[in-house]
């Protein structure tokens, strides 16, 4: 019998994305404009206008292969953050860069360290490649338990250590001094991966500065969130140590970035006005909606999020996350069911921060579920 290289490819976990607006429209008959899509951390103001214009122009090049390293995009990213293009690798979304990192820097059965809960694809990719996920449990209200993380890092000496900042799914943020402690404590063969997918919403930029001090660090970013290019699939990794970038370029699919992705990414990376608008909205609405949840009986916003989402804890013992998730869908609100995120459990929902009208719809729906 022909079998895949890893048992996880037969029976392994599959990532559960947020449901689409179309699903709610088709299933519940709710008008698309009335659906609050709060499960995929998308930009409240849509795509970067600069990127959209560039994508239109790039349609004239669809018959031509792009540069296999996405050189022009790497140059734009490098110039934006003050690095050399050789210190940048691009992927079809940050998720592809994560898979490349795991394949390139951990051999079969070698350990890969992460928090529990974490972004599921760290674990899914590690298992699929036959690597060995190791977990550091989070504390009360998803405290990252940095001392325990450091102790585990030293004792297990993983090949890769993921630090997600802000953390997904809690939105909690590690301060610079704690990230620095991780980099200093990491054994010589350990690659530290600082995943900054949501960093724009935290008002923190120190990850890029740390690259200039530590040669065991790679920073990952995405253009899906603050830039509004989730449907375009553009992500990248940066390291001041080119020896961490070259292997990723060799392991990636040869033409993993198309003409439209490259063009949109080049234009979008400099759309500072669009990013700033999204950040202002999220910061304002994050305070508004979490206060609104705290004012409801039976629910609580887990404090400390610095991302464009937060966790809602279900306090009512008669409810659980799957029931509330389904009840919200019937009212035109899409969130993430905590039961679909390993290690999160059935008492939590992950909820995006978005426009005021969507926040109000979410709060009204929660109140309706509680009363009903």
Coordinates of C-alpha atoms in Angstrom, one line a residue:
X1 CA 0.0 0.0 0.0
X2 CA 1.3 3.5 -0.9
X3 CA 1.4 5.7 2.2
X4 CA 2.3 9.4 2.6
X5 CA 5.5 10.4 4.4
X6 CA 3.7 11.2 7.7
X7 CA 0.7 9.7 9.4
X8 CA -0.6 13.3 9.9
X9 CA -1.2 13.4 6.2
X10 CA -3.8 10.7 6.6
X11 CA -5.5 11.6 9.9
X12 CA -4.1 15.0 10.8
X13 CA -5.8 18.2 11.8
X14 CA -7.2 20.5 9.2
X15 CA -7.2 24.2 9.7
X16 CA -10.7 25.7 10.3
X17 CA -11.0 29.1 8.6
X18 CA -13.6 31.7 9.4
X19 CA -16.9 31.2 7.5
X20 CA -17.7 33.3 4.5
X21 CA -20.4 36.0 4.1
X22 CA -21.8 33.9 1.3
X23 CA -22.4 31.0 3.6
X24 CA -24.5 33.1 6.0
X25 CA -26.4 34.6 3.1
X26 CA -27.2 31.2 1.6
X27 CA -27.9 29.4 4.9
X28 CA -29.9 32.1 6.8
X29 CA -31.2 34.4 4.1
X30 CA -29.5 37.4 5.5
X31 CA -28.6 40.2 3.1
X32 CA -24.8 40.4 2.5
X33 CA -24.6 44.0 3.7
X34 CA -26.1 43.0 7.0
X35 CA -23.6 40.3 7.8
X36 CA -20.9 41.1 10.4
X37 CA -17.9 39.0 9.3
X38 CA -15.7 38.9 12.4
X39 CA -13.7 35.7 12.1
X40 CA -10.8 36.3 9.7
X41 CA -9.1 39.4 11.1
X42 CA -9.7 41.3 7.8
X43 CA -9.2 45.0 7.2
X44 CA -12.4 47.0 8.2
X45 CA -11.8 49.3 5.2
X46 CA -11.0 46.7 2.6
X47 CA -8.0 46.6 0.3
X48 CA -5.3 49.2 -0.2
X49 CA -6.5 51.5 -3.0
X50 CA -2.9 51.7 -4.3
X51 CA -2.7 47.9 -4.4
X52 CA -6.0 47.7 -6.2
X53 CA -4.8 50.1 -8.9
X54 CA -1.5 48.2 -9.3
X55 CA -3.4 44.9 -9.7
X56 CA -5.4 46.3 -12.6
X57 CA -2.3 47.3 -14.4
X58 CA -0.6 44.0 -13.8
X59 CA -3.3 42.2 -15.7
X60 CA -1.4 43.1 -18.8
X61 CA 1.5 40.8 -17.7
X62 CA -0.5 37.7 -17.0
X63 CA 1.1 35.9 -19.9
X64 CA 4.6 36.3 -18.5
X65 CA 6.4 34.5 -15.7
X66 CA 7.4 36.8 -12.8
X67 CA 10.9 36.8 -11.3
X68 CA 11.1 33.5 -9.4
X69 CA 12.3 35.3 -6.2
X70 CA 9.8 38.2 -6.5
X71 CA 12.8 40.5 -6.7
X72 CA 10.9 43.7 -7.2
X73 CA 8.6 43.0 -4.2
X74 CA 11.6 42.0 -2.1
X75 CA 13.3 45.3 -3.0
X76 CA 10.2 47.3 -2.1
X77 CA 9.9 45.5 1.3
X78 CA 13.6 45.9 2.0
X79 CA 13.5 49.6 1.2
X80 CA 10.5 50.0 3.5
X81 CA 12.1 48.5 6.5
X82 CA 15.8 49.3 5.9
X83 CA 17.2 46.0 4.9
X84 CA 18.8 44.4 1.8
X85 CA 16.6 42.5 -0.7
X86 CA 18.8 39.4 -0.1
X87 CA 17.5 39.5 3.5
X88 CA 13.9 39.1 2.4
X89 CA 11.9 36.1 1.3
X90 CA 8.3 36.3 0.0
X91 CA 5.5 33.8 0.3
X92 CA 1.9 33.3 -0.9
X93 CA 0.7 34.6 2.4
X94 CA 2.7 34.5 5.6
X95 CA 1.3 31.0 6.1
X96 CA 3.5 29.7 3.2
X97 CA 6.6 31.3 4.8
X98 CA 5.7 29.5 8.1
X99 CA 5.6 26.2 6.2
X100 CA 8.9 26.9 4.5
X101 CA 10.6 27.8 7.9
X102 CA 9.5 24.5 9.5
X103 CA 10.6 22.4 6.5
X104 CA 14.0 24.2 6.2
X105 CA 15.1 24.5 9.8
X106 CA 13.7 21.4 11.6
X107 CA 14.4 17.9 10.5
X108 CA 11.9 15.0 11.1
X109 CA 11.2 14.4 14.8
X110 CA 13.0 17.5 15.9
X111 CA 11.2 19.8 18.3
X112 CA 9.3 23.0 17.4
X113 CA 8.3 25.2 20.3
X114 CA 5.0 27.2 20.6
X115 CA 2.4 28.4 23.0
X116 CA -0.8 26.5 23.7
X117 CA -3.1 27.7 22.3
X118 CA -1.4 29.1 19.3
X119 CA -2.0 29.8 15.6
X120 CA -3.0 26.3 14.5
X121 CA -0.8 26.2 11.4
X122 CA 2.4 26.1 13.5
X123 CA 1.2 22.8 14.8
X124 CA -0.5 21.5 11.6
X125 CA 2.6 22.2 9.5
X126 CA 4.9 20.7 12.1
X127 CA 2.9 17.5 12.3
X128 CA 2.5 17.2 8.6
X129 CA 6.2 17.4 8.1
X130 CA 6.9 14.8 10.9
X131 CA 8.4 17.4 13.2
X132 CA 7.5 17.4 16.9
X133 CA 5.4 20.3 18.4
X134 CA 6.2 21.3 22.0
X135 CA 3.9 23.4 24.0
X136 CA 4.1 26.0 26.7
X137 CA 0.7 26.5 28.3
X138 CA -0.6 30.0 28.8
X139 CA -1.7 31.2 32.2
X140 CA -4.7 33.0 33.5
X141 CA -6.3 35.3 30.9
X142 CA -3.7 33.9 28.5
X143 CA -0.7 35.2 30.2
X144 CA 2.3 34.1 28.1
X145 CA 4.1 32.8 31.2
X146 CA 7.4 34.0 29.9
X147 CA 9.5 32.4 32.7
X148 CA 8.0 29.0 31.8
X149 CA 8.6 29.6 28.1
X150 CA 12.2 30.5 28.8
X151 CA 12.7 27.4 31.0
X152 CA 11.2 25.2 28.4
X153 CA 13.3 26.8 25.7
X154 CA 16.5 26.1 27.6
X155 CA 15.5 22.5 28.6
X156 CA 14.2 21.3 25.3
X157 CA 16.6 23.2 23.0
X158 CA 14.1 23.2 20.0
X159 CA 15.2 23.7 16.5
X160 CA 12.5 26.5 16.1
X161 CA 10.8 28.6 18.7
X162 CA 7.7 30.5 17.6
X163 CA 6.8 33.8 19.4
X164 CA 3.5 35.3 18.1
X165 CA 3.3 39.0 18.9
X166 CA 0.5 40.0 19.3
X167 CA -0.5 36.4 20.2
X168 CA -3.2 34.6 18.3
X169 CA -5.9 33.9 19.5
X170 CA -5.7 36.1 22.6
X171 CA -4.2 39.3 21.2
X172 CA -1.8 39.5 24.2
X173 CA 1.5 41.3 23.5
X174 CA 5.0 40.5 24.8
X175 CA 7.0 43.6 25.6
X176 CA 10.3 44.1 23.9
X177 CA 12.3 43.1 27.0
X178 CA 10.7 39.7 27.1
X179 CA 11.2 39.0 23.3
X180 CA 14.8 40.0 23.9
X181 CA 15.1 37.5 26.7
X182 CA 13.9 34.8 24.4
X183 CA 16.5 35.6 21.8
X184 CA 19.2 35.7 24.4
X185 CA 18.2 32.4 26.0
X186 CA 17.8 30.5 22.8
X187 CA 20.4 27.8 22.3
X188 CA 22.9 28.3 19.5
X189 CA 21.0 26.0 17.0
X190 CA 17.5 27.4 17.7
X191 CA 15.9 29.7 15.2
X192 CA 13.5 32.2 16.9
X193 CA 10.5 33.1 14.6
X194 CA 8.8 36.3 15.6
X195 CA 5.4 36.3 14.0
X196 CA 4.1 39.9 13.7
X197 CA 1.0 39.3 11.6
X198 CA -1.0 41.8 13.8
X199 CA 1.7 44.1 14.9
X200 CA 0.4 47.2 13.3
X201 CA -2.6 47.2 15.6
X202 CA -0.3 47.1 18.6
X203 CA 1.7 50.2 17.8
X204 CA 4.9 48.3 18.2
X205 CA 7.8 48.1 15.8
X206 CA 10.7 46.7 17.9
X207 CA 10.8 43.4 16.0
X208 CA 12.5 44.9 13.0
X209 CA 15.0 46.7 15.3
X210 CA 15.9 43.4 17.0
X211 CA 16.8 41.9 13.7
X212 CA 19.9 44.2 13.6
X213 CA 21.0 42.8 17.0
X214 CA 20.3 39.0 16.7
X215 CA 21.4 36.7 14.0
X216 CA 19.1 33.9 15.3
X217 CA 15.9 35.8 14.5
X218 CA 13.5 35.9 11.5
X219 CA 10.5 38.3 11.6
X220 CA 7.4 37.3 9.7
X221 CA 4.8 39.8 8.4
X222 CA 1.6 39.6 6.3
X223 CA -0.1 42.0 4.0
X224 CA -3.5 40.3 4.7
X225 CA -4.4 42.4 7.7
X226 CA -3.5 46.1 8.0
X227 CA -2.9 46.4 4.3
X228 CA -6.2 44.7 3.4
X229 CA -4.8 42.2 0.9
X230 CA -6.0 38.9 2.4
X231 CA -7.3 37.7 -1.0
X232 CA -4.1 38.5 -2.7
X233 CA -1.9 36.3 -0.5
X234 CA 1.3 38.2 0.2
X235 CA 3.6 37.5 3.2
X236 CA 7.3 37.8 3.9
X237 CA 10.1 37.0 6.2
X238 CA 13.1 39.2 7.0
X239 CA 16.3 38.4 8.7
X240 CA 19.6 40.4 8.9
X241 CA 21.3 36.9 8.7
X242 CA 21.1 36.0 5.0
X243 CA 22.0 32.4 6.0
X244 CA 18.4 32.1 7.4
X245 CA 16.9 33.4 4.1
X246 CA 18.8 31.4 1.5
X247 CA 17.4 28.0 2.6
X248 CA 13.9 29.4 2.4
X249 CA 14.4 30.5 -1.1
X250 CA 15.5 27.0 -2.0
X251 CA 12.7 25.2 -0.3
X252 CA 9.9 27.4 -1.6
X253 CA 7.9 26.6 -4.7
X254 CA 9.8 28.2 -7.6
X255 CA 7.1 30.6 -8.8
X256 CA 5.2 31.0 -5.6
X257 CA 4.3 34.6 -6.3
X258 CA 2.4 35.7 -9.4
X259 CA 2.5 39.0 -11.3
X260 CA -0.7 40.3 -9.5
X261 CA 0.6 39.4 -6.0
X262 CA 3.9 41.1 -6.7
X263 CA 2.4 44.2 -8.2
X264 CA -0.2 44.6 -5.4
X265 CA 2.4 44.0 -2.7
X266 CA 4.8 46.6 -4.1
X267 CA 2.0 49.2 -4.2
X268 CA 0.4 48.2 -0.9
X269 CA 3.6 48.2 1.2
X270 CA 3.8 52.0 0.8
X271 CA 0.1 52.7 1.4
X272 CA 0.7 54.2 4.9
X273 CA -2.6 56.2 4.8
X274 CA -4.6 53.0 4.4
X275 CA -2.8 51.2 7.2
X276 CA -3.1 54.2 9.5
X277 CA -6.9 54.4 8.8
X278 CA -7.4 50.7 9.7
X279 CA -5.3 51.1 12.9
X280 CA -7.3 54.1 14.1
X281 CA -10.6 52.3 13.5
X282 CA -9.4 49.1 15.3
X283 CA -7.9 50.9 18.3
X284 CA -11.1 52.9 18.8
X285 CA -13.5 50.0 18.2
X286 CA -11.4 47.6 20.3
X287 CA -12.0 49.7 23.4
X288 CA -15.7 50.3 22.5
X289 CA -16.6 46.6 21.8
X290 CA -14.7 45.1 24.8
X291 CA -16.4 47.6 27.1
X292 CA -19.7 46.6 25.5
X293 CA -19.1 42.9 26.1
X294 CA -18.2 43.5 29.7
X295 CA -21.5 45.3 30.2
X296 CA -23.4 42.2 29.3
X297 CA -24.5 39.5 31.8
X298 CA -23.0 36.1 31.0
X299 CA -20.0 37.3 28.9
X300 CA -16.7 38.9 29.4
X301 CA -14.0 40.3 27.2
X302 CA -10.6 38.8 28.0
X303 CA -8.4 41.9 28.7
X304 CA -5.1 42.8 27.1
X305 CA -5.7 42.4 23.4
X306 CA -3.4 44.5 21.2
X307 CA -4.6 42.9 18.0
X308 CA -7.6 43.4 15.7
X309 CA -9.5 40.7 17.5
X310 CA -10.2 39.7 21.1
X311 CA -11.5 36.8 23.1
X312 CA -15.0 36.8 24.5
X313 CA -15.4 34.4 27.5
X314 CA -18.7 32.7 28.0
X315 CA -19.6 32.9 31.7
X316 CA -23.1 31.5 31.5
X317 CA -22.9 27.8 32.3
X318 CA -26.0 27.1 30.1
X319 CA -24.0 28.2 27.1
X320 CA -20.9 27.0 25.3
X321 CA -18.9 28.4 22.4
X322 CA -20.4 26.2 19.7
X323 CA -24.0 27.0 20.7
X324 CA -23.2 30.8 20.9
X325 CA -21.3 30.5 17.6
X326 CA -24.4 29.0 15.9
X327 CA -26.8 31.4 17.5
X328 CA -24.6 34.3 16.2
X329 CA -24.6 32.9 12.7
X330 CA -28.4 32.9 12.7
X331 CA -28.3 36.5 13.6
X332 CA -25.8 37.4 10.8
X333 CA -22.6 37.5 12.9
X334 CA -19.6 35.3 12.0
X335 CA -17.0 34.7 14.7
X336 CA -14.5 31.9 15.5
X337 CA -15.7 29.0 17.7
X338 CA -13.0 28.4 20.4
X339 CA -13.7 24.7 20.1
X340 CA -12.1 24.8 16.6
X341 CA -8.8 26.2 18.1
X342 CA -7.0 23.4 19.9
X343 CA -6.1 24.5 23.5
X344 CA -8.7 27.3 23.6
X345 CA -11.8 25.2 24.5
X346 CA -15.5 25.6 24.6
X347 CA -15.8 28.8 26.8
X348 CA -14.3 31.3 24.3
X349 CA -15.1 33.0 21.0
X350 CA -12.5 34.9 18.9
X351 CA -14.1 38.1 17.6
X352 CA -12.7 40.6 15.1
X353 CA -12.7 44.3 15.8
X354 CA -14.3 46.1 12.9
X355 CA -16.6 49.0 12.0
X356 CA -19.0 50.4 14.6
X357 CA -22.1 48.9 12.9
X358 CA -20.6 45.4 13.0
X359 CA -19.6 45.8 16.6
X360 CA -23.1 46.9 17.5
X361 CA -24.7 44.0 15.6
X362 CA -22.4 41.6 17.5
X363 CA -23.3 43.2 20.9
X364 CA -27.0 43.1 20.1
X365 CA -26.8 39.5 19.0
X366 CA -25.0 38.5 22.3
X367 CA -27.7 40.3 24.3
X368 CA -30.4 38.6 22.3
X369 CA -28.9 35.2 22.9
X370 CA -28.5 35.8 26.6
X371 CA -32.1 37.0 27.0
X372 CA -33.5 34.3 24.8

